[in-house]
GROMACS .gro file of C-alpha atoms in nm:
model
  194
    1UNK     CA    1  -7.872   4.803  -8.281
    2UNK     CA    2  -7.559   4.636  -8.176
    3UNK     CA    3  -7.232   4.839  -8.172
    4UNK     CA    4  -6.926   4.692  -8.293
    5UNK     CA    5  -6.757   4.468  -8.012
    6UNK     CA    6  -6.425   4.680  -8.029
    7UNK     CA    7  -6.638   4.998  -7.883
    8UNK     CA    8  -6.752   4.816  -7.587
    9UNK     CA    9  -6.461   4.673  -7.486
   10UNK     CA   10  -6.118   4.738  -7.559
   11UNK     CA   11  -5.881   4.475  -7.781
   12UNK     CA   12  -5.611   4.309  -7.608
   13UNK     CA   13  -5.261   4.348  -7.674
   14UNK     CA   14  -5.055   4.109  -7.492
   15UNK     CA   15  -4.968   3.780  -7.618
   16UNK     CA   16  -5.123   3.431  -7.620
   17UNK     CA   17  -5.253   3.290  -7.309
   18UNK     CA   18  -5.375   3.684  -7.164
   19UNK     CA   19  -5.654   3.841  -7.113
   20UNK     CA   20  -5.727   4.194  -7.208
   21UNK     CA   21  -5.907   4.446  -6.970
   22UNK     CA   22  -6.210   4.389  -6.817
   23UNK     CA   23  -6.498   4.599  -6.957
   24UNK     CA   24  -6.613   4.995  -6.795
   25UNK     CA   25  -6.936   4.905  -6.608
   26UNK     CA   26  -7.145   5.096  -6.788
   27UNK     CA   27  -7.035   4.854  -7.120
   28UNK     CA   28  -7.178   4.563  -6.907
   29UNK     CA   29  -7.464   4.405  -7.158
   30UNK     CA   30  -7.416   4.640  -7.370
   31UNK     CA   31  -7.544   4.448  -7.706
   32UNK     CA   32  -7.258   4.409  -7.965
   33UNK     CA   33  -7.184   4.207  -8.283
   34UNK     CA   34  -6.772   4.103  -8.407
   35UNK     CA   35  -6.743   3.812  -8.657
   36UNK     CA   36  -6.499   3.544  -8.644
   37UNK     CA   37  -6.395   3.159  -8.660
   38UNK     CA   38  -6.503   2.965  -8.348
   39UNK     CA   39  -6.217   2.783  -8.253
   40UNK     CA   40  -6.419   2.406  -8.163
   41UNK     CA   41  -6.058   2.254  -8.021
   42UNK     CA   42  -6.101   2.498  -7.723
   43UNK     CA   43  -6.470   2.463  -7.630
   44UNK     CA   44  -6.494   2.524  -7.235
   45UNK     CA   45  -6.783   2.303  -7.097
   46UNK     CA   46  -6.943   2.527  -6.806
   47UNK     CA   47  -7.042   2.228  -6.575
   48UNK     CA   48  -7.370   2.227  -6.246
   49UNK     CA   49  -7.491   2.554  -6.439
   50UNK     CA   50  -7.840   2.591  -6.361
   51UNK     CA   51  -8.125   2.775  -6.619
   52UNK     CA   52  -8.546   2.708  -6.580
   53UNK     CA   53  -8.445   2.520  -6.284
   54UNK     CA   54  -8.276   2.225  -6.430
   55UNK     CA   55  -7.868   2.171  -6.434
   56UNK     CA   56  -7.639   2.097  -6.678
   57UNK     CA   57  -7.393   2.286  -6.892
   58UNK     CA   58  -7.289   2.625  -7.070
   59UNK     CA   59  -7.096   2.564  -7.394
   60UNK     CA   60  -6.830   2.871  -7.405
   61UNK     CA   61  -6.631   2.859  -7.742
   62UNK     CA   62  -6.312   3.099  -7.841
   63UNK     CA   63  -6.464   3.305  -8.153
   64UNK     CA   64  -6.090   3.336  -8.360
   65UNK     CA   65  -6.117   3.729  -8.461
   66UNK     CA   66  -5.914   3.838  -8.812
   67UNK     CA   67  -5.619   4.006  -8.641
   68UNK     CA   68  -5.615   3.657  -8.414
   69UNK     CA   69  -5.731   3.754  -8.099
   70UNK     CA   70  -6.037   3.607  -7.975
   71UNK     CA   71  -6.364   3.659  -7.759
   72UNK     CA   72  -6.515   3.400  -7.598
   73UNK     CA   73  -6.889   3.304  -7.687
   74UNK     CA   74  -7.133   3.142  -7.396
   75UNK     CA   75  -7.365   2.976  -7.731
   76UNK     CA   76  -7.608   2.848  -7.469
   77UNK     CA   77  -7.707   2.598  -7.261
   78UNK     CA   78  -7.740   2.227  -7.262
   79UNK     CA   79  -7.847   1.937  -7.049
   80UNK     CA   80  -7.642   1.646  -6.957
   81UNK     CA   81  -7.665   1.395  -7.093
   82UNK     CA   82  -7.876   1.066  -6.965
   83UNK     CA   83  -7.668   0.918  -6.597
   84UNK     CA   84  -7.688   1.258  -6.426
   85UNK     CA   85  -7.582   1.594  -6.390
   86UNK     CA   86  -7.234   1.592  -6.451
   87UNK     CA   87  -7.262   1.337  -6.756
   88UNK     CA   88  -7.108   1.522  -7.057
   89UNK     CA   89  -7.316   1.610  -7.331
   90UNK     CA   90  -7.390   1.572  -7.662
   91UNK     CA   91  -7.266   1.857  -7.843
   92UNK     CA   92  -7.434   2.026  -8.217
   93UNK     CA   93  -7.185   2.009  -8.424
   94UNK     CA   94  -6.957   2.407  -8.423
   95UNK     CA   95  -7.001   2.583  -8.692
   96UNK     CA   96  -6.736   2.610  -8.947
   97UNK     CA   97  -6.628   2.871  -9.160
   98UNK     CA   98  -6.697   3.248  -9.108
   99UNK     CA   99  -6.990   3.356  -8.810
  100UNK     CA  100  -7.150   3.631  -8.742
  101UNK     CA  101  -7.234   3.676  -8.331
  102UNK     CA  102  -7.450   3.894  -8.196
  103UNK     CA  103  -7.456   3.909  -7.771
  104UNK     CA  104  -7.427   4.051  -7.463
  105UNK     CA  105  -7.129   4.164  -7.314
  106UNK     CA  106  -7.158   3.976  -6.973
  107UNK     CA  107  -6.797   4.047  -6.713
  108UNK     CA  108  -6.581   3.731  -6.576
  109UNK     CA  109  -6.738   3.555  -6.331
  110UNK     CA  110  -6.534   3.574  -5.972
  111UNK     CA  111  -6.350   3.275  -5.799
  112UNK     CA  112  -6.188   3.145  -6.095
  113UNK     CA  113  -6.130   2.768  -5.946
  114UNK     CA  114  -6.005   2.516  -6.121
  115UNK     CA  115  -5.968   2.470  -6.542
  116UNK     CA  116  -5.871   2.107  -6.619
  117UNK     CA  117  -5.872   1.931  -7.006
  118UNK     CA  118  -6.064   1.639  -7.041
  119UNK     CA  119  -6.079   1.427  -7.306
  120UNK     CA  120  -5.882   1.718  -7.511
  121UNK     CA  121  -6.150   1.925  -7.355
  122UNK     CA  122  -6.151   2.198  -7.093
  123UNK     CA  123  -6.411   2.208  -6.807
  124UNK     CA  124  -6.474   2.416  -6.532
  125UNK     CA  125  -6.738   2.546  -6.298
  126UNK     CA  126  -6.669   2.942  -6.371
  127UNK     CA  127  -6.640   3.169  -6.683
  128UNK     CA  128  -6.324   3.352  -6.527
  129UNK     CA  129  -6.201   3.504  -6.842
  130UNK     CA  130  -5.849   3.561  -6.739
  131UNK     CA  131  -5.789   3.187  -6.627
  132UNK     CA  132  -5.978   3.007  -6.942
  133UNK     CA  133  -5.745   3.246  -7.161
  134UNK     CA  134  -5.387   3.068  -6.950
  135UNK     CA  135  -5.523   2.740  -7.125
  136UNK     CA  136  -5.592   2.882  -7.479
  137UNK     CA  137  -5.288   3.005  -7.754
  138UNK     CA  138  -5.445   3.320  -7.891
  139UNK     CA  139  -5.525   3.700  -7.657
  140UNK     CA  140  -5.882   3.704  -7.514
  141UNK     CA  141  -6.080   3.994  -7.457
  142UNK     CA  142  -6.156   4.053  -7.113
  143UNK     CA  143  -6.501   3.989  -7.086
  144UNK     CA  144  -6.759   3.720  -7.284
  145UNK     CA  145  -7.024   3.756  -7.496
  146UNK     CA  146  -7.362   3.603  -7.386
  147UNK     CA  147  -7.550   3.473  -7.747
  148UNK     CA  148  -7.814   3.657  -7.817
  149UNK     CA  149  -7.822   3.492  -8.195
  150UNK     CA  150  -7.564   3.386  -8.465
  151UNK     CA  151  -7.525   3.379  -8.879
  152UNK     CA  152  -7.535   3.034  -8.965
  153UNK     CA  153  -7.856   3.053  -8.665
  154UNK     CA  154  -7.734   2.882  -8.343
  155UNK     CA  155  -7.870   2.520  -8.322
  156UNK     CA  156  -8.148   2.451  -8.128
  157UNK     CA  157  -8.033   2.212  -7.876
  158UNK     CA  158  -7.886   2.497  -7.672
  159UNK     CA  159  -8.142   2.711  -7.444
  160UNK     CA  160  -8.059   3.073  -7.423
  161UNK     CA  161  -7.878   3.191  -7.044
  162UNK     CA  162  -8.111   3.457  -6.926
  163UNK     CA  163  -7.975   3.802  -6.935
  164UNK     CA  164  -7.882   3.901  -6.576
  165UNK     CA  165  -7.886   3.524  -6.514
  166UNK     CA  166  -7.607   3.377  -6.213
  167UNK     CA  167  -7.626   3.105  -6.073
  168UNK     CA  168  -7.879   3.104  -5.797
  169UNK     CA  169  -7.987   2.789  -5.670
  170UNK     CA  170  -7.590   2.743  -5.571
  171UNK     CA  171  -7.593   3.145  -5.450
  172UNK     CA  172  -7.879   2.998  -5.234
  173UNK     CA  173  -7.679   2.730  -5.117
  174UNK     CA  174  -7.424   2.912  -4.987
  175UNK     CA  175  -7.663   3.136  -4.783
  176UNK     CA  176  -7.777   2.877  -4.672
  177UNK     CA  177  -7.486   2.700  -4.535
  178UNK     CA  178  -7.316   2.996  -4.342
  179UNK     CA  179  -7.653   3.041  -4.159
  180UNK     CA  180  -7.602   2.710  -4.057
  181UNK     CA  181  -7.225   2.764  -3.943
  182UNK     CA  182  -7.332   3.058  -3.727
  183UNK     CA  183  -7.615   2.857  -3.561
  184UNK     CA  184  -7.359   2.528  -3.484
  185UNK     CA  185  -7.099   2.810  -3.351
  186UNK     CA  186  -7.354   2.980  -3.152
  187UNK     CA  187  -7.520   2.656  -2.990
  188UNK     CA  188  -7.119   2.502  -2.987
  189UNK     CA  189  -7.037   2.863  -2.738
  190UNK     CA  190  -7.380   2.812  -2.517
  191UNK     CA  191  -7.278   2.461  -2.488
  192UNK     CA  192  -6.870   2.541  -2.431
  193UNK     CA  193  -6.939   2.809  -2.158
  194UNK     CA  194  -7.232   2.559  -2.004
   0.00000   0.00000   0.00000
């Protein structure tokens, strides 16, 4: 059964634009529940995300709680609009009013990367909570939630992001790239010595 959010994550204590502490290691992937209101004006599109071998976007929306703090909720993966993997998707409407979310605590991703605001929407490649918090008008919990279910029900346009999901294709590309660099270095050394 899900536990209340505050049993798994410490509330943020700073002001607007700050993130709370990261979760304890034994609290990562804990199933939690929390109630608040989504803030669609600060929705984050996380581009170049792979689910089921398809590249698209994950949609992260702040859930503002009654005390004025917020937790970022990864509502799921959505395919890009026709025109390529980076074409902005057509997003279903964000639920208005009070929403109860059940999700898994996910650590902030490393490698903050750039966060840019395009046409009023935040875009990034990594869900780095401290970096995203700087763009938001309220204090944010130090981890985000991977949505399991919500009331009212989540839009079926979203594909759930699997638990333990990592962007494996991107990581595999880095492995290949560095092995090629290592091979070129050895070849270059041999050619230079010759």
